[in-house]
Every structure is written in C-alpha cells, then in structure tokens.
mmCIF file of C-alpha atoms in Angstrom:
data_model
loop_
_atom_site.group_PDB
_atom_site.id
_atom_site.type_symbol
_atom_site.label_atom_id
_atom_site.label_comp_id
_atom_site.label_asym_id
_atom_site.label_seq_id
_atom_site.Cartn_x
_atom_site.Cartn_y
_atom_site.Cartn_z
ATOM 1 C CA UNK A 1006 -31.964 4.378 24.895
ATOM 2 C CA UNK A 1007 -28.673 6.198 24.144
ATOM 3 C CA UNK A 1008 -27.202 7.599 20.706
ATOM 4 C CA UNK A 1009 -24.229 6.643 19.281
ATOM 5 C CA UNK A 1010 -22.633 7.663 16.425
ATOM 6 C CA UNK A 1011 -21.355 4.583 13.933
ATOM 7 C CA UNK A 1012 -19.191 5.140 11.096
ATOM 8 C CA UNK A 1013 -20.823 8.934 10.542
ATOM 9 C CA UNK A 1014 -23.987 7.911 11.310
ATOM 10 C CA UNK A 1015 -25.954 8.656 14.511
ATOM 11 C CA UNK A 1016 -28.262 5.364 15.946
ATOM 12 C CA UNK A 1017 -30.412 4.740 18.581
ATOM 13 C CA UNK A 1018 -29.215 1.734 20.941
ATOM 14 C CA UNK A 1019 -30.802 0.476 24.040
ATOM 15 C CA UNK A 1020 -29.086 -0.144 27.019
ATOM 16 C CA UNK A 1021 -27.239 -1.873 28.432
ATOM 17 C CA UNK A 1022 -25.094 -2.735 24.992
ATOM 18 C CA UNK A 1023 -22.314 -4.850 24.590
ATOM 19 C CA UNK A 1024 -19.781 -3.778 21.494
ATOM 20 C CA UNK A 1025 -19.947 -7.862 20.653
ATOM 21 C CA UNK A 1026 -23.564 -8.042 20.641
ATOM 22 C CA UNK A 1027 -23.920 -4.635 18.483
ATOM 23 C CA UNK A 1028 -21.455 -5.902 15.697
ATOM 24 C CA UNK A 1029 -23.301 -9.088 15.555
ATOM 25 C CA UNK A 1030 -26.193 -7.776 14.815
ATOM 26 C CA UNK A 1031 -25.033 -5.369 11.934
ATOM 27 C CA UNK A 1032 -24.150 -8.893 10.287
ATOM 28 C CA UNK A 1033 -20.249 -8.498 11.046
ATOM 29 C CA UNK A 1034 -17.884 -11.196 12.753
ATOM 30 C CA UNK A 1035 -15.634 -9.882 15.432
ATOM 31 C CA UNK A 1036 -12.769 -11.721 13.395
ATOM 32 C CA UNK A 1037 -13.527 -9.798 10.145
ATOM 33 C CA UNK A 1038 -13.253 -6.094 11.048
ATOM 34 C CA UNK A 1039 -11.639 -3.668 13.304
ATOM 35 C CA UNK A 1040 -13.344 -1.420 15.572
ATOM 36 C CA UNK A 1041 -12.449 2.339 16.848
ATOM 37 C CA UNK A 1042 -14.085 3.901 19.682
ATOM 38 C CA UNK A 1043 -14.031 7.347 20.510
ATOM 39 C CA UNK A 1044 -10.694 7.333 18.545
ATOM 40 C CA UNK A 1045 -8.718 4.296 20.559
ATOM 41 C CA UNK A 1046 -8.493 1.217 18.597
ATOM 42 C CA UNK A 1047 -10.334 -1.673 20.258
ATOM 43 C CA UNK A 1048 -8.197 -5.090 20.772
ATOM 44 C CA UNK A 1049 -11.057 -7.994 19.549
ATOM 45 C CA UNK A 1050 -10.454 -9.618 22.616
ATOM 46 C CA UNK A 1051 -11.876 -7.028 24.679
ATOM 47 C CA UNK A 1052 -14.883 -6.739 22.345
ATOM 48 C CA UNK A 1053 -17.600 -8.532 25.070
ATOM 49 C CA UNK A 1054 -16.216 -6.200 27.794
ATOM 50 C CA UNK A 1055 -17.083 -3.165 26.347
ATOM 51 C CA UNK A 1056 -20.599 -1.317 27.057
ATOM 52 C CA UNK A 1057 -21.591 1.042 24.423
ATOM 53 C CA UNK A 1058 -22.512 4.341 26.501
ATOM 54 C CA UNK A 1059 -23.940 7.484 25.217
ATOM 55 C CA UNK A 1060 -22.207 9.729 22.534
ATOM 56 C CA UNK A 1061 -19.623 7.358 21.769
ATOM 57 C CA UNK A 1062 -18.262 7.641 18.492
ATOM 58 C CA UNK A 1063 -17.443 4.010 16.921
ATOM 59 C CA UNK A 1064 -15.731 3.249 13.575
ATOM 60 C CA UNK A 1065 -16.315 -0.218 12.086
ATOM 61 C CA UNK A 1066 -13.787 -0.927 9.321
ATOM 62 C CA UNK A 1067 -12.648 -3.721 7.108
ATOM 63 C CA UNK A 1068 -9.643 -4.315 5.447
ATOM 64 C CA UNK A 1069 -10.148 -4.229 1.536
ATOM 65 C CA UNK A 1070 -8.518 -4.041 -2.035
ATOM 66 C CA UNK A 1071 -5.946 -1.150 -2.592
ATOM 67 C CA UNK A 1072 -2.395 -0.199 -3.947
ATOM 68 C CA UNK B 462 1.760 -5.412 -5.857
ATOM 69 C CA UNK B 463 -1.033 -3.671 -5.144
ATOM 70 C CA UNK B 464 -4.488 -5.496 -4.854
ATOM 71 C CA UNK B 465 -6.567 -2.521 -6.216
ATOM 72 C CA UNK B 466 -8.839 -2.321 -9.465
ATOM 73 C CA UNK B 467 -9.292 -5.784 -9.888
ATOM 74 C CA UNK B 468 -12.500 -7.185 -11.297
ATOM 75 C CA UNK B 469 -12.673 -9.592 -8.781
ATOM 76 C CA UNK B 470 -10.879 -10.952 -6.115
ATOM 77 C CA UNK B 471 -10.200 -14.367 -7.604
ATOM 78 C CA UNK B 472 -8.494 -12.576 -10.530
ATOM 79 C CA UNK B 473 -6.507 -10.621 -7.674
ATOM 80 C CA UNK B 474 -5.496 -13.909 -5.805
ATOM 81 C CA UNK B 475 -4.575 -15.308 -9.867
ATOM 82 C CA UNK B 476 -2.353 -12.448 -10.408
ATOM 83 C CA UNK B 477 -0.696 -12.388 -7.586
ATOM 84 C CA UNK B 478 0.462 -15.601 -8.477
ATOM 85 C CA UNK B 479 1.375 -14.978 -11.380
ATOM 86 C CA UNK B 480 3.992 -12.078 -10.549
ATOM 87 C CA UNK B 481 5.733 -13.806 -7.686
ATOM 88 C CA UNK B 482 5.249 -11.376 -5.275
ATOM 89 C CA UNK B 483 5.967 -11.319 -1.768
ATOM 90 C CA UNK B 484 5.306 -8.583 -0.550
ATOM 91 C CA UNK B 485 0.979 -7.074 -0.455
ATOM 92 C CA UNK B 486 -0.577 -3.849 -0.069
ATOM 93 C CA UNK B 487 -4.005 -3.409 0.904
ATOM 94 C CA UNK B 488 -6.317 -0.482 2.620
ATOM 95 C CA UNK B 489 -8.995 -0.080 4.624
ATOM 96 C CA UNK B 490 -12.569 0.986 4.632
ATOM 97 C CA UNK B 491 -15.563 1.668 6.602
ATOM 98 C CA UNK B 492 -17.612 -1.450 7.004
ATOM 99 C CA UNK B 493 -21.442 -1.027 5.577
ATOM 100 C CA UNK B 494 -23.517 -1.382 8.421
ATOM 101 C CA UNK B 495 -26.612 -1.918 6.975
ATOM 102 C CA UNK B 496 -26.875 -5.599 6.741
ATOM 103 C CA UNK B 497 -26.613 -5.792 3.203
ATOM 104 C CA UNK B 498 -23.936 -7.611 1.421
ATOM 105 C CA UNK B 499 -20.471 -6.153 0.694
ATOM 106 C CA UNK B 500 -19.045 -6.411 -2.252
ATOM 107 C CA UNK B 501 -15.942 -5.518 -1.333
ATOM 108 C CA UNK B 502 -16.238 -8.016 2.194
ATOM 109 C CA UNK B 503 -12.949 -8.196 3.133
ATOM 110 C CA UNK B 504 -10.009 -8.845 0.718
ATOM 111 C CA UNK B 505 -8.178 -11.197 3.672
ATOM 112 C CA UNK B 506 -10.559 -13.598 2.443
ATOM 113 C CA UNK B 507 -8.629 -13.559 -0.714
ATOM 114 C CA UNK B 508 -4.781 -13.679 0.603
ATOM 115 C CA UNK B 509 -3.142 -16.624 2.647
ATOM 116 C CA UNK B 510 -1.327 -14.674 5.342
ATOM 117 C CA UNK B 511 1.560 -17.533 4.627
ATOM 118 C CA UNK B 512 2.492 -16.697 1.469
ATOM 119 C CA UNK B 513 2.379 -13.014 1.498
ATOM 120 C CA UNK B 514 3.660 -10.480 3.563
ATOM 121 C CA UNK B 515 0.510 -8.027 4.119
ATOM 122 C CA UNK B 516 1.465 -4.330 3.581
ATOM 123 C CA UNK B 517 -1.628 -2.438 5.243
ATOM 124 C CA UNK B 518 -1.240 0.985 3.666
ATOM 125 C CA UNK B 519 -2.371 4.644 5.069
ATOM 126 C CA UNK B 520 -4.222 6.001 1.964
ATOM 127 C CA UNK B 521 -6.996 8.365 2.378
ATOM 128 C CA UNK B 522 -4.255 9.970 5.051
ATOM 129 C CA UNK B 523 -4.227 13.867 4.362
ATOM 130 C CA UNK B 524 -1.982 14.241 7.543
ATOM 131 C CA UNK B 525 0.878 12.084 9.993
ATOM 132 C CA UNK B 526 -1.915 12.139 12.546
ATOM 133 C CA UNK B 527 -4.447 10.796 9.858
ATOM 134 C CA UNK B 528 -2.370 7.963 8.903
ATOM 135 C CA UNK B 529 -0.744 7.243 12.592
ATOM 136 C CA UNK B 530 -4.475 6.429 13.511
ATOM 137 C CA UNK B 531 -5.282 4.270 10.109
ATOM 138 C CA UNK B 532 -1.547 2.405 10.634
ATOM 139 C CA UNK B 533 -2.748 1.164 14.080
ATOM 140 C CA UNK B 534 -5.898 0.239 12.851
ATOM 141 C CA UNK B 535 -4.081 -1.336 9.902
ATOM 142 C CA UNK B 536 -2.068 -3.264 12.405
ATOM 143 C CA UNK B 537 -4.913 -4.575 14.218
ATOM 144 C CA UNK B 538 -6.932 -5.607 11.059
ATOM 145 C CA UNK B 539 -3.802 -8.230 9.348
ATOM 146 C CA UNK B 540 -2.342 -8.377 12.012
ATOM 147 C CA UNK B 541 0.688 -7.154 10.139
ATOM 148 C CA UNK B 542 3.166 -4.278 11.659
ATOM 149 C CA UNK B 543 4.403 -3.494 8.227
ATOM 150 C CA UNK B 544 3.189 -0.465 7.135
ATOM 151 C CA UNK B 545 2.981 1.315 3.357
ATOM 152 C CA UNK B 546 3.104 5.269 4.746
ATOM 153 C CA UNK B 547 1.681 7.288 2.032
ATOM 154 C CA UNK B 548 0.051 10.355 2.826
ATOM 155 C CA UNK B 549 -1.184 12.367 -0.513
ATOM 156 C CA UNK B 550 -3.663 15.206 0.506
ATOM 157 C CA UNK B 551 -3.950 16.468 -3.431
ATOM 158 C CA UNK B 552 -6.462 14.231 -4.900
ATOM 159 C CA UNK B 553 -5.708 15.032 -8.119
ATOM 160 C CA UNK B 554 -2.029 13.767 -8.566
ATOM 161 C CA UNK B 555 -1.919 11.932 -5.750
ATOM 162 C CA UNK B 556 1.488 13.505 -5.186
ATOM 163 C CA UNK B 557 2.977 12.585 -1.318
ATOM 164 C CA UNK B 558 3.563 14.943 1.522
ATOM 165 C CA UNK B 559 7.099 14.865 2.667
ATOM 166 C CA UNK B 560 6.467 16.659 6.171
ATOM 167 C CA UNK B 561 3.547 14.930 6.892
ATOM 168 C CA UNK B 562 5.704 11.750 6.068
ATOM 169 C CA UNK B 563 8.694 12.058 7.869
ATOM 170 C CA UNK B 564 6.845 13.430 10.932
ATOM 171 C CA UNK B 565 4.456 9.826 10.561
ATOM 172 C CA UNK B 566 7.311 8.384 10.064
ATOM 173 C CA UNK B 567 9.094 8.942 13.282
ATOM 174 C CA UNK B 568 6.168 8.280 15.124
ATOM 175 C CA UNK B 569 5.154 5.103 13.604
ATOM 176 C CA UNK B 570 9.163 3.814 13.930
ATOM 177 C CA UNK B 571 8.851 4.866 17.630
ATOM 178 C CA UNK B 572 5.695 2.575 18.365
ATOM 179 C CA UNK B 573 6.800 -0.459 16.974
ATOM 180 C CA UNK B 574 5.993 -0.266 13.138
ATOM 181 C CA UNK B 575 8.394 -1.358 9.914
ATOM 182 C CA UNK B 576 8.086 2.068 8.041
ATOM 183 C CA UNK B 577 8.001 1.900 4.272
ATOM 184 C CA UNK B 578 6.950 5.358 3.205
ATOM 185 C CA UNK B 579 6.121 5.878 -0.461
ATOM 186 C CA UNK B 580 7.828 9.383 -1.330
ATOM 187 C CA UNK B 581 8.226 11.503 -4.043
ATOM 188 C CA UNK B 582 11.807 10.859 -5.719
ATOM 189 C CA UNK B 583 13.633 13.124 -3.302
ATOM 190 C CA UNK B 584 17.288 12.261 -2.461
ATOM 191 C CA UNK B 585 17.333 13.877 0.334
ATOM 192 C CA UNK B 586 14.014 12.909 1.995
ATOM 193 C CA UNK B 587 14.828 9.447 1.535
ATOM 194 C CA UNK B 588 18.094 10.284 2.709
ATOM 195 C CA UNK B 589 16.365 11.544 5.904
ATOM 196 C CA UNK B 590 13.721 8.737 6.229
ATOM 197 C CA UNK B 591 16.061 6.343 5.965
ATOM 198 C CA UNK B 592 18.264 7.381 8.745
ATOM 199 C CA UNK B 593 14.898 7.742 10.212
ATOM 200 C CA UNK B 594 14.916 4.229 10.684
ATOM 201 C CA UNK B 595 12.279 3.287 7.744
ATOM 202 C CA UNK B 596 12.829 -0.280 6.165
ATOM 203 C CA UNK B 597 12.762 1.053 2.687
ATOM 204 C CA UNK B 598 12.105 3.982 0.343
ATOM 205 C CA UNK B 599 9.511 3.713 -2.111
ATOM 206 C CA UNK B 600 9.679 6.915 -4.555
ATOM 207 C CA UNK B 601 7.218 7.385 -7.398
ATOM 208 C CA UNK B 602 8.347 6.958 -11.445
ATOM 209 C CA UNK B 603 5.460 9.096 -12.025
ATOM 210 C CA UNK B 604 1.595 9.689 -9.883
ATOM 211 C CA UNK B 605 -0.205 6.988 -9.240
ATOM 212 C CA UNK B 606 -2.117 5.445 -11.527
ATOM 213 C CA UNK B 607 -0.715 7.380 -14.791
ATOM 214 C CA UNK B 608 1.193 4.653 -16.516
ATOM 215 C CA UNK B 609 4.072 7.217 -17.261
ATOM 216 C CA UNK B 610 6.869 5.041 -15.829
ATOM 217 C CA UNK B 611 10.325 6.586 -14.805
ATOM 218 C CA UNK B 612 9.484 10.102 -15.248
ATOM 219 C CA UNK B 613 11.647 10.719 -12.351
ATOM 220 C CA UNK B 614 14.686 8.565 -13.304
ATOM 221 C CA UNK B 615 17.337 11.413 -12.784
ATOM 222 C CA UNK B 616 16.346 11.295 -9.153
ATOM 223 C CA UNK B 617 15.558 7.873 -8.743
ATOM 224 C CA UNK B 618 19.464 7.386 -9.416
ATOM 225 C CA UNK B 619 20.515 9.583 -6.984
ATOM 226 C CA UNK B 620 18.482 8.028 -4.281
ATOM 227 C CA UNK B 621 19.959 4.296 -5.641
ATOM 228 C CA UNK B 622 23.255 5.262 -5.461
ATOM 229 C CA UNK B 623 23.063 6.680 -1.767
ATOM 230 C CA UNK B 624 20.344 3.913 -0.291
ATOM 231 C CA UNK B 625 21.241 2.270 2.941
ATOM 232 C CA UNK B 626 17.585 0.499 2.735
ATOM 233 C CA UNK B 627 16.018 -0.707 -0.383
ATOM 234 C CA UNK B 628 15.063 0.951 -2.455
ATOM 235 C CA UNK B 629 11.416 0.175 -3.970
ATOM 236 C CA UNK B 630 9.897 2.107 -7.279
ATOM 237 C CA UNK B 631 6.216 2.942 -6.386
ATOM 238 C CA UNK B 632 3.821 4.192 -8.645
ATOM 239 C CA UNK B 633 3.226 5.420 -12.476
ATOM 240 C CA UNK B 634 4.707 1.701 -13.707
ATOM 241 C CA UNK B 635 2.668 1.308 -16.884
ATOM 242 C CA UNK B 636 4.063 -1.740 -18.333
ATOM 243 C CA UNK B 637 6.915 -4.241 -17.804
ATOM 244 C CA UNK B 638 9.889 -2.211 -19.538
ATOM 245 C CA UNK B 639 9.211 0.152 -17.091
ATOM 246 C CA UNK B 640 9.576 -2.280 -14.357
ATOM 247 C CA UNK B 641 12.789 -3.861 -16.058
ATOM 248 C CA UNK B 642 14.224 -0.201 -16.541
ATOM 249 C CA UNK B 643 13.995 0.462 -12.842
ATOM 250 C CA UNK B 644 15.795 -2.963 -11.675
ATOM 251 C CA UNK B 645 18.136 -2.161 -14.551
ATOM 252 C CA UNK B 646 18.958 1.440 -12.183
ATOM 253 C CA UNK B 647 19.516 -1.044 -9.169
ATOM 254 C CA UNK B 648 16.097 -0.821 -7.726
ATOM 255 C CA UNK B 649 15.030 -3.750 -4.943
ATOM 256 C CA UNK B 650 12.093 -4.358 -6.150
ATOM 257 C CA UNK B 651 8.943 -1.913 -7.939
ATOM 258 C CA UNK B 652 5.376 -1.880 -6.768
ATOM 259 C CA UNK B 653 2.656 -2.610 -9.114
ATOM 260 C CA UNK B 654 -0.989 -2.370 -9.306
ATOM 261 C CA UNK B 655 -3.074 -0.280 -12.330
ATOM 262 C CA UNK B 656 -0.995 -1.322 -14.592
ATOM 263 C CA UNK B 657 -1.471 -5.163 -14.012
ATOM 264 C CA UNK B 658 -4.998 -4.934 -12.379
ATOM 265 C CA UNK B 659 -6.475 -3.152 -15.545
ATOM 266 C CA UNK B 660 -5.575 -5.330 -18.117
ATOM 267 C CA UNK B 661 -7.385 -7.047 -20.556
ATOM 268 C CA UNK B 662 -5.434 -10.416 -18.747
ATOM 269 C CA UNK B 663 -4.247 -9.237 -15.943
ATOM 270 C CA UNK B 664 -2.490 -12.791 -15.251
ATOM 271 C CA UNK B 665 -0.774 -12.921 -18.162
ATOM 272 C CA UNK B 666 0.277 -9.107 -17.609
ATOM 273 C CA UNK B 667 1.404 -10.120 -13.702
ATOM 274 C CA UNK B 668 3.527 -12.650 -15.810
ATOM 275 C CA UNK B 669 4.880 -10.165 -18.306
ATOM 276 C CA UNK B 670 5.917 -7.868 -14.910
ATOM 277 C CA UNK B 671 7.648 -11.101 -13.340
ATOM 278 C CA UNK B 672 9.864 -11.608 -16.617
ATOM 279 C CA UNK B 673 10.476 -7.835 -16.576
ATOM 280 C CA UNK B 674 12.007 -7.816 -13.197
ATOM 281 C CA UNK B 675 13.551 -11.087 -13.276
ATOM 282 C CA UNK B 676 15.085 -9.966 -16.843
ATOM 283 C CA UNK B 677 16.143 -6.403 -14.891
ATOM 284 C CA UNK B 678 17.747 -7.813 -11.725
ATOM 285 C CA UNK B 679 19.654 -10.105 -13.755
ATOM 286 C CA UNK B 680 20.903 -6.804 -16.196
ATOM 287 C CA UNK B 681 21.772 -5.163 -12.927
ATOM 288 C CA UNK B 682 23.715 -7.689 -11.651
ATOM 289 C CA UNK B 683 25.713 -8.425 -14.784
ATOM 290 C CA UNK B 684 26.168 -4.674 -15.910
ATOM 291 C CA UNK B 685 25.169 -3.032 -18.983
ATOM 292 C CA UNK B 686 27.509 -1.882 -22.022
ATOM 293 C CA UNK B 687 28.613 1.098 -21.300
ATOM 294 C CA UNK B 688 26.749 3.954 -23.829
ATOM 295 C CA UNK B 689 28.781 5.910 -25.993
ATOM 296 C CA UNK B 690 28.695 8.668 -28.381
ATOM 297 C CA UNK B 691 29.860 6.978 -31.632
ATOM 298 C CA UNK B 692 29.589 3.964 -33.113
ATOM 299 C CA UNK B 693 31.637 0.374 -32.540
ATOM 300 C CA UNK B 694 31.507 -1.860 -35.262
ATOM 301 C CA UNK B 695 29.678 -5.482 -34.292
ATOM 302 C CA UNK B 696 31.367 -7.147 -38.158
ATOM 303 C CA UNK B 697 34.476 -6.568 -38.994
ATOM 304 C CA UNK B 698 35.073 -3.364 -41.549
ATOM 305 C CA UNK B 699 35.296 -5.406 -44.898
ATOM 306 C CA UNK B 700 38.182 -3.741 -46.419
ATOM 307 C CA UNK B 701 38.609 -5.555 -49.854
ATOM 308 C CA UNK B 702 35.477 -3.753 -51.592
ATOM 309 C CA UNK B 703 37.759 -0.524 -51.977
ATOM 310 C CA UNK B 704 40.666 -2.018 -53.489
#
C-alpha cells in the first residue's frame, strides 16, 4: 500500500497503480477532467503511463461555471 | 459573458444565445472524488467549443505563480490558450492585483498564452500590459458582482483613448445602459455575468444586454451631440406672441 494525497485528502492505494485506472474508479472519465501531479500538469495521453508512487500529491479538477 | 450564477446550465447555454456572445469565461474546480454526483459536472458539457471561444479564467489566483499554474491547467482542460488573468487576493472587493498581474502576465505571454488580464481601470497598467504583449485590457466599471456600472468612467476614457488592444469593460455591469454607456466611450466589447445570470429571465435580460451593445457600438460609431452648457432650441422661437 502507499499514501497519496488527492485533492487535500490523504488515501490509501495499493500498488502497483496506474493514474488511468485510479480516475476510473473515482467515477471520472479521462476526457472530463484535468489532472496535476506533484504540481506538473499531466497531458491525458500519458494518463495509462503513469504509476502512482508514494507521497505523490495529485489534483483532479474540472472545468466549471464562472465569470 | 460569464457563465457563473446560473440556475442551471441549460438556462446558461439559453442565455448565451441570447446575447450573441463570442467570446466565454469559465473556471475551474476540484473534482469531488467521492463517487457521488456533481452538480456542477463539468460546464463543457454545456458549451459547443464551435461557437464559442472558451476563456478559461485564473480566479481563486491570490498570486502570478497561483494563476500561471491554474492557466496551464486551464489550457489543458478546453483546450483553449486564451486566458482571462485575474488575480484578486481581497475577497471582499474582489479588487485585482496589478503586480501580481503584469508579472503573470509576462510569463503567461512568454509560454504561449493570449493574455487578457482583467485590471483595475489604470491607464498606465494597461498601458504597460499592453505593450506587454496582452490581447486586450479588461478594466473593471466597478467590483465584481456590485451592479454599480461605470464607476470608473474617468479612467476608463483615458485607457480608450490610448488602447493599442481592445479594450473590454469587465465587471460591476448591472444592467444594459451600463453596457451601452461603455460602447458609447469606445469600448470593444463589456463582459457580463451577475447581472444577466441573476435575473428573474435571464434570457430575456442576455437580450436586453445584446440591444444595449448593439445600440452603443452603433452611437460610437456615428458620434454623439456634442454636450453643452446652455440650451439650443429644437422649435423655432415663436416670435409673434410678443407683438
């Protein structure tokens, strides 16, 4: 197991973890968000090549309303 | 306009409609993990990408560095390099940095992004920006949200009559004479959202906006009487009732 830390939150993961396969199953498509990880945006290409490791800090975000 | 405040985001996609804009801001927000349903899933859902021109803005952005890293992620989330830079670290009026700007500002021009920075009404910081390299200024008739309108007007004709980009009225547009009064000043265009978004009918107010700015342009373009001090007669000065 390894913790991460996910939008200010710290979880428990177990390993090996692929970013795709962790964003599916928080009930997000790769096509509808954007992803940070340890503060370098993520192209969502390059989603399935990336192994969540331990202590990495990931931001999930989502474009929404604003002015 | 803005896409903020809406009831709903059909209304939001009506409205937009309805004022002819081009030209859309929206933000960004951390995605509930949890599994449960979003209310606010993702307003793309709600905007063709072919008829508008996404504006991805920085709000939230306290400093350049702040809204350098939510402009990239911005990028990557429409897809858009067009950029609304507003960085207000007062919560209370809202009221933009101009350090933090310009200093964003040159950074975001440098990696690839079309700057429009919404600014106080300062001549000279638009002045600046602009030779910066930013696509536009966008200074504020009054804070965000307030429904003042053209509290800054004095300035706000300064910065029209020196602009080498357009120049865009953000913010504090409460209703559609303030809209017309800034394209009246030789504005490009004003940004909208509270004011529109919290009506009773917002569609029919995105209308009333449209008119407003179509009605302003065309003011602009024509010229306006010139004001004076006294009067000048509109009927002729019926002499005969004195003799």
């Amino acid at each position: 197991m390894a913790k991460i830390i996910a939008n200010g939150n710290e979880i428990e993961i177990r390993q090996p973890y692929r970013l795709s396969d962790w964003l599916q199953q928080t009930g997000w498509k790769p096509t509808q968000v954007v992803v940070e990880l340890n503060g370098e945006v993520i192209p969502r290409s390059q989603f399935s090549n990336v192994e969540l490791c331990e202590g990495d800090r990931l931001e999930v975000i989502l474009p929404v309303a604003g002015g | 306009m803005g896409t903020g405040k809406f009831a709903s985001g059909e209304l939001m996609a009506a409205a937009l409609v309805a004022s002819g804009a081009e030209l859309v801001t929206v933000a960004l927000r951390r995605a509930d993990l949890t599994g449960g349903k979003d209310k606010f899933a993702n307003i793309l859902t709600f905007l063709d990408p072919k008829k508008y021109q996404l504006l991805p803005n920085t709000s939230g952005a306290r400093t350049a560095e702040e809204a350098c890293r939510l402009a990239r992620l911005g990028r990557e989330a429409t897809g858009s390099t067009w950029l609304k830079l507003e960085i207000h670290p007062d919560p209370r009026y809202l009221l933009p940095d101009p350090i933090e700007t310009m200093k964003a500002a040159e950074i975001l021009i440098k990696d690839g992004f079309t700057v429009l920075p919404y600014i106080n009404a300062d001549p000279v910081l638009a002045k600046r920006l602009a030779d910066a390299g930013c696509a536009t200024v966008m200074p504020l008739g009054s804070p965000i949200g307030s429904a003042r309108g053209l509290e800054t007007r004095a300035s706000l004709a300064i910065i029209i009559e020196q602009a080498t980009v357009p120049v865009v009225v953000d913010a504090g547009l409460g209703a559609p004479s303030h809209a017309a009064a800034a394209m009246e000043m030789g504005a490009d265009a004003v940004l909208v959202n509270t004011a529109v978004a919290v009506a009773s009918d917002p569609v029919r107010m995105a209308d009333a906006f449209k008119t407003a700015v179509i009605a302003g342009r065309s003011a602009y373009e024509i010229g306006l009487a010139p004001q004076r001090q006294e009067a000048d007669a509109t009927s002729p000065l019926t002499g005969f009732l004195n003799q």
